[in-house]
């Protein structure tokens, strides 16, 4: 709060809502948005809490292993780096095995490359790759048909979260780091094999 007194042009905020309860977080986020509504002021906010970044920031930069991996609006990052969608369905009653299999066939008919995720009681979930969603309108139309056919109480069909984008970028970085280490080891072994000893 003190950093915003005097209306500085640039303010650095380091995890401003850490340790706060959910209601207090909402209040601080609202205050931050209000303080920086003007185009004459800016803030750089660091956080590990993706919900905070989505709630407060116009643009987000993601650092992985100390390297800038991407920067853009939340929607831009989700669209560019998100690996697809997440479908979650809540059935009106706990399904038996036969009903579960029929519903899975119906989901895979709509989204052929969908992958079942963990399911709990009457809640079933699937990861849906981008390439299976040609039209959101058509996807929702087919999901509505399935909702009525399988006694689904409700469903949600959402884009990858910012958290999932971060995890995907971290995985990519880890793979790149492993590949770089592997390349270095192979180069070292190759040069050792070519060494001539007198």
Coordinates of C-alpha atoms in Angstrom, one line a residue:
X1 CA 0.0 0.0 0.0
X2 CA 2.8 2.4 0.8
X3 CA 4.4 1.9 -2.6
X4 CA 1.3 3.4 -4.2
X5 CA 1.3 6.6 -2.2
X6 CA 2.4 9.7 -4.1
X7 CA 1.2 8.2 -7.4
X8 CA 4.6 7.1 -8.8
X9 CA 4.8 6.5 -12.5
X10 CA 6.2 3.0 -12.0
X11 CA 5.6 0.7 -9.0
X12 CA 7.2 -2.7 -8.3
X13 CA 5.0 -5.2 -6.5
X14 CA 6.5 -8.4 -5.3
X15 CA 3.8 -11.0 -4.5
X16 CA 1.3 -8.4 -3.1
X17 CA -1.3 -10.9 -1.9
X18 CA 0.9 -13.6 -0.5
X19 CA -0.5 -14.9 2.9
X20 CA -3.9 -13.2 2.5
X21 CA -7.2 -14.9 2.8
X22 CA -9.4 -15.0 -0.4
X23 CA -11.5 -12.0 0.5
X24 CA -8.5 -9.8 1.3
X25 CA -6.9 -10.9 -2.0
X26 CA -9.9 -9.8 -3.9
X27 CA -9.7 -6.4 -2.1
X28 CA -6.0 -5.9 -2.8
X29 CA -6.4 -6.9 -6.5
X30 CA -9.3 -4.5 -6.9
X31 CA -7.2 -1.7 -5.3
X32 CA -4.2 -2.5 -7.6
X33 CA -6.5 -2.5 -10.7
X34 CA -8.0 0.9 -9.7
X35 CA -4.6 2.4 -8.9
X36 CA -3.2 1.5 -12.3
X37 CA -6.2 2.2 -14.4
X38 CA -4.7 5.4 -15.7
X39 CA -2.3 4.9 -18.7
X40 CA 0.1 7.3 -17.0
X41 CA 1.1 4.8 -14.4
X42 CA 2.4 1.3 -14.6
X43 CA 3.3 -1.6 -12.3
X44 CA 5.6 -4.6 -12.5
X45 CA 4.2 -7.4 -10.4
X46 CA 6.0 -10.6 -9.6
X47 CA 4.0 -13.6 -8.4
X48 CA 3.9 -17.4 -8.4
X49 CA 0.1 -17.2 -8.2
X50 CA -1.3 -17.4 -11.7
X51 CA -4.8 -16.4 -10.6
X52 CA -3.3 -13.1 -9.3
X53 CA -1.6 -12.5 -12.6
X54 CA -4.8 -13.1 -14.5
X55 CA -6.8 -10.9 -12.1
X56 CA -4.5 -7.9 -12.1
X57 CA -2.2 -7.9 -15.2
X58 CA -2.9 -6.6 -18.7
X59 CA 0.2 -8.4 -20.0
X60 CA 2.1 -11.3 -18.5
X61 CA 5.7 -12.4 -18.9
X62 CA 6.6 -15.9 -17.9
X63 CA 10.1 -16.7 -16.7
X64 CA 11.3 -20.3 -16.6
X65 CA 14.7 -21.1 -15.0
X66 CA 15.5 -17.4 -15.0
X67 CA 14.8 -17.0 -18.8
X68 CA 12.0 -15.0 -20.4
X69 CA 9.9 -17.6 -22.3
X70 CA 7.0 -15.4 -23.4
X71 CA 5.2 -12.2 -23.0
X72 CA 1.7 -11.1 -24.0
X73 CA -1.9 -10.8 -22.8
X74 CA -3.3 -13.7 -20.8
X75 CA -5.6 -14.7 -23.8
X76 CA -2.6 -14.5 -26.2
X77 CA -0.5 -16.8 -24.0
X78 CA -3.4 -19.3 -23.5
X79 CA -4.1 -19.4 -27.3
X80 CA -0.4 -19.7 -28.3
X81 CA 1.0 -22.0 -25.6
X82 CA -2.1 -23.8 -24.2
X83 CA -2.3 -27.4 -25.3
X84 CA -6.1 -27.4 -25.8
X85 CA -9.2 -27.6 -23.7
X86 CA -10.5 -29.3 -20.6
X87 CA -13.9 -30.9 -20.5
X88 CA -15.5 -31.7 -17.1
X89 CA -18.9 -33.4 -16.8
X90 CA -21.0 -33.9 -13.7
X91 CA -23.6 -36.6 -14.0
X92 CA -26.8 -36.5 -12.1
X93 CA -26.0 -39.9 -10.6
X94 CA -22.9 -42.1 -10.2
X95 CA -22.6 -43.9 -13.5
X96 CA -22.2 -47.7 -13.8
X97 CA -19.4 -49.1 -16.0
X98 CA -21.6 -49.5 -19.0
X99 CA -22.9 -45.9 -18.9
X100 CA -19.3 -44.6 -18.4
X101 CA -18.1 -46.5 -21.5
X102 CA -21.1 -45.3 -23.6
X103 CA -20.4 -41.7 -22.5
X104 CA -16.7 -42.1 -23.2
X105 CA -17.5 -43.3 -26.8
X106 CA -19.8 -40.3 -27.2
X107 CA -17.1 -37.9 -26.0
X108 CA -14.5 -39.6 -28.3
X109 CA -17.0 -39.3 -31.2
X110 CA -17.1 -35.5 -30.6
X111 CA -13.4 -35.2 -29.8
X112 CA -11.5 -38.2 -31.4
X113 CA -8.2 -37.4 -29.7
X114 CA -9.6 -36.6 -26.3
X115 CA -7.9 -38.2 -23.3
X116 CA -9.8 -39.3 -20.2
X117 CA -8.4 -37.8 -17.0
X118 CA -9.1 -38.7 -13.4
X119 CA -12.7 -39.2 -12.6
X120 CA -14.3 -39.0 -9.2
X121 CA -17.7 -40.5 -8.4
X122 CA -20.1 -38.7 -10.8
X123 CA -17.5 -36.3 -12.3
X124 CA -15.7 -37.3 -15.5
X125 CA -13.0 -35.2 -17.1
X126 CA -11.1 -35.1 -20.4
X127 CA -8.2 -33.3 -22.0
X128 CA -9.2 -32.1 -25.5
X129 CA -6.4 -31.2 -28.0
X130 CA -6.9 -28.0 -30.0
X131 CA -7.1 -29.8 -33.3
X132 CA -10.3 -31.6 -32.2
X133 CA -12.1 -28.3 -31.8
X134 CA -12.8 -26.9 -35.2
X135 CA -15.7 -24.8 -34.1
X136 CA -16.7 -23.9 -30.6
X137 CA -20.3 -23.5 -31.6
X138 CA -20.4 -27.1 -33.0
X139 CA -18.6 -28.4 -30.0
X140 CA -21.1 -26.9 -27.6
X141 CA -24.0 -28.1 -29.8
X142 CA -22.7 -31.7 -29.6
X143 CA -22.0 -31.4 -25.9
X144 CA -25.6 -30.2 -25.3
X145 CA -26.9 -33.3 -27.2
X146 CA -24.7 -35.5 -25.0
X147 CA -25.9 -33.7 -21.9
X148 CA -29.5 -34.6 -22.6
X149 CA -28.7 -38.2 -23.9
X150 CA -26.5 -39.1 -20.8
X151 CA -28.3 -37.3 -18.0
X152 CA -25.4 -34.9 -17.4
X153 CA -26.2 -32.4 -14.8
X154 CA -23.7 -29.8 -16.0
X155 CA -20.4 -29.6 -17.9
X156 CA -17.6 -27.1 -18.3
X157 CA -15.5 -26.8 -21.4
X158 CA -12.6 -24.4 -20.8
X159 CA -9.4 -23.3 -22.4
X160 CA -6.1 -24.2 -20.8
X161 CA -5.4 -22.1 -17.6
X162 CA -2.4 -19.8 -17.3
X163 CA -1.1 -22.3 -14.7
X164 CA -1.2 -25.1 -17.4
X165 CA 0.6 -22.8 -19.8
X166 CA 3.3 -22.2 -17.3
X167 CA 3.6 -26.0 -16.6
X168 CA 3.9 -26.7 -20.3
X169 CA 6.6 -24.0 -20.8
X170 CA 8.5 -25.4 -17.7
X171 CA 8.3 -28.9 -19.3
X172 CA 9.7 -27.6 -22.6
X173 CA 12.5 -25.9 -20.8
X174 CA 13.3 -29.0 -18.9
X175 CA 13.4 -31.0 -22.1
X176 CA 15.6 -28.4 -23.8
X177 CA 18.0 -28.5 -20.8
X178 CA 18.1 -32.3 -20.8
X179 CA 18.7 -32.3 -24.6
X180 CA 21.5 -29.7 -24.2
X181 CA 23.1 -31.8 -21.5
X182 CA 22.8 -34.9 -23.7
X183 CA 24.3 -33.1 -26.7
X184 CA 27.2 -31.9 -24.6
X185 CA 27.8 -35.5 -23.3
X186 CA 27.6 -36.9 -26.8
X187 CA 30.0 -34.3 -28.1
X188 CA 32.4 -35.0 -25.2
X189 CA 32.3 -38.8 -25.9
X190 CA 32.8 -38.3 -29.6
X191 CA 35.8 -36.1 -29.1
X192 CA 37.2 -38.5 -26.5
X193 CA 36.8 -41.3 -29.0
X194 CA 38.7 -39.4 -31.6
X195 CA 41.6 -38.4 -29.3
X196 CA 44.9 -39.9 -30.2
X197 CA 47.2 -41.0 -27.4
X198 CA 51.0 -41.1 -27.9

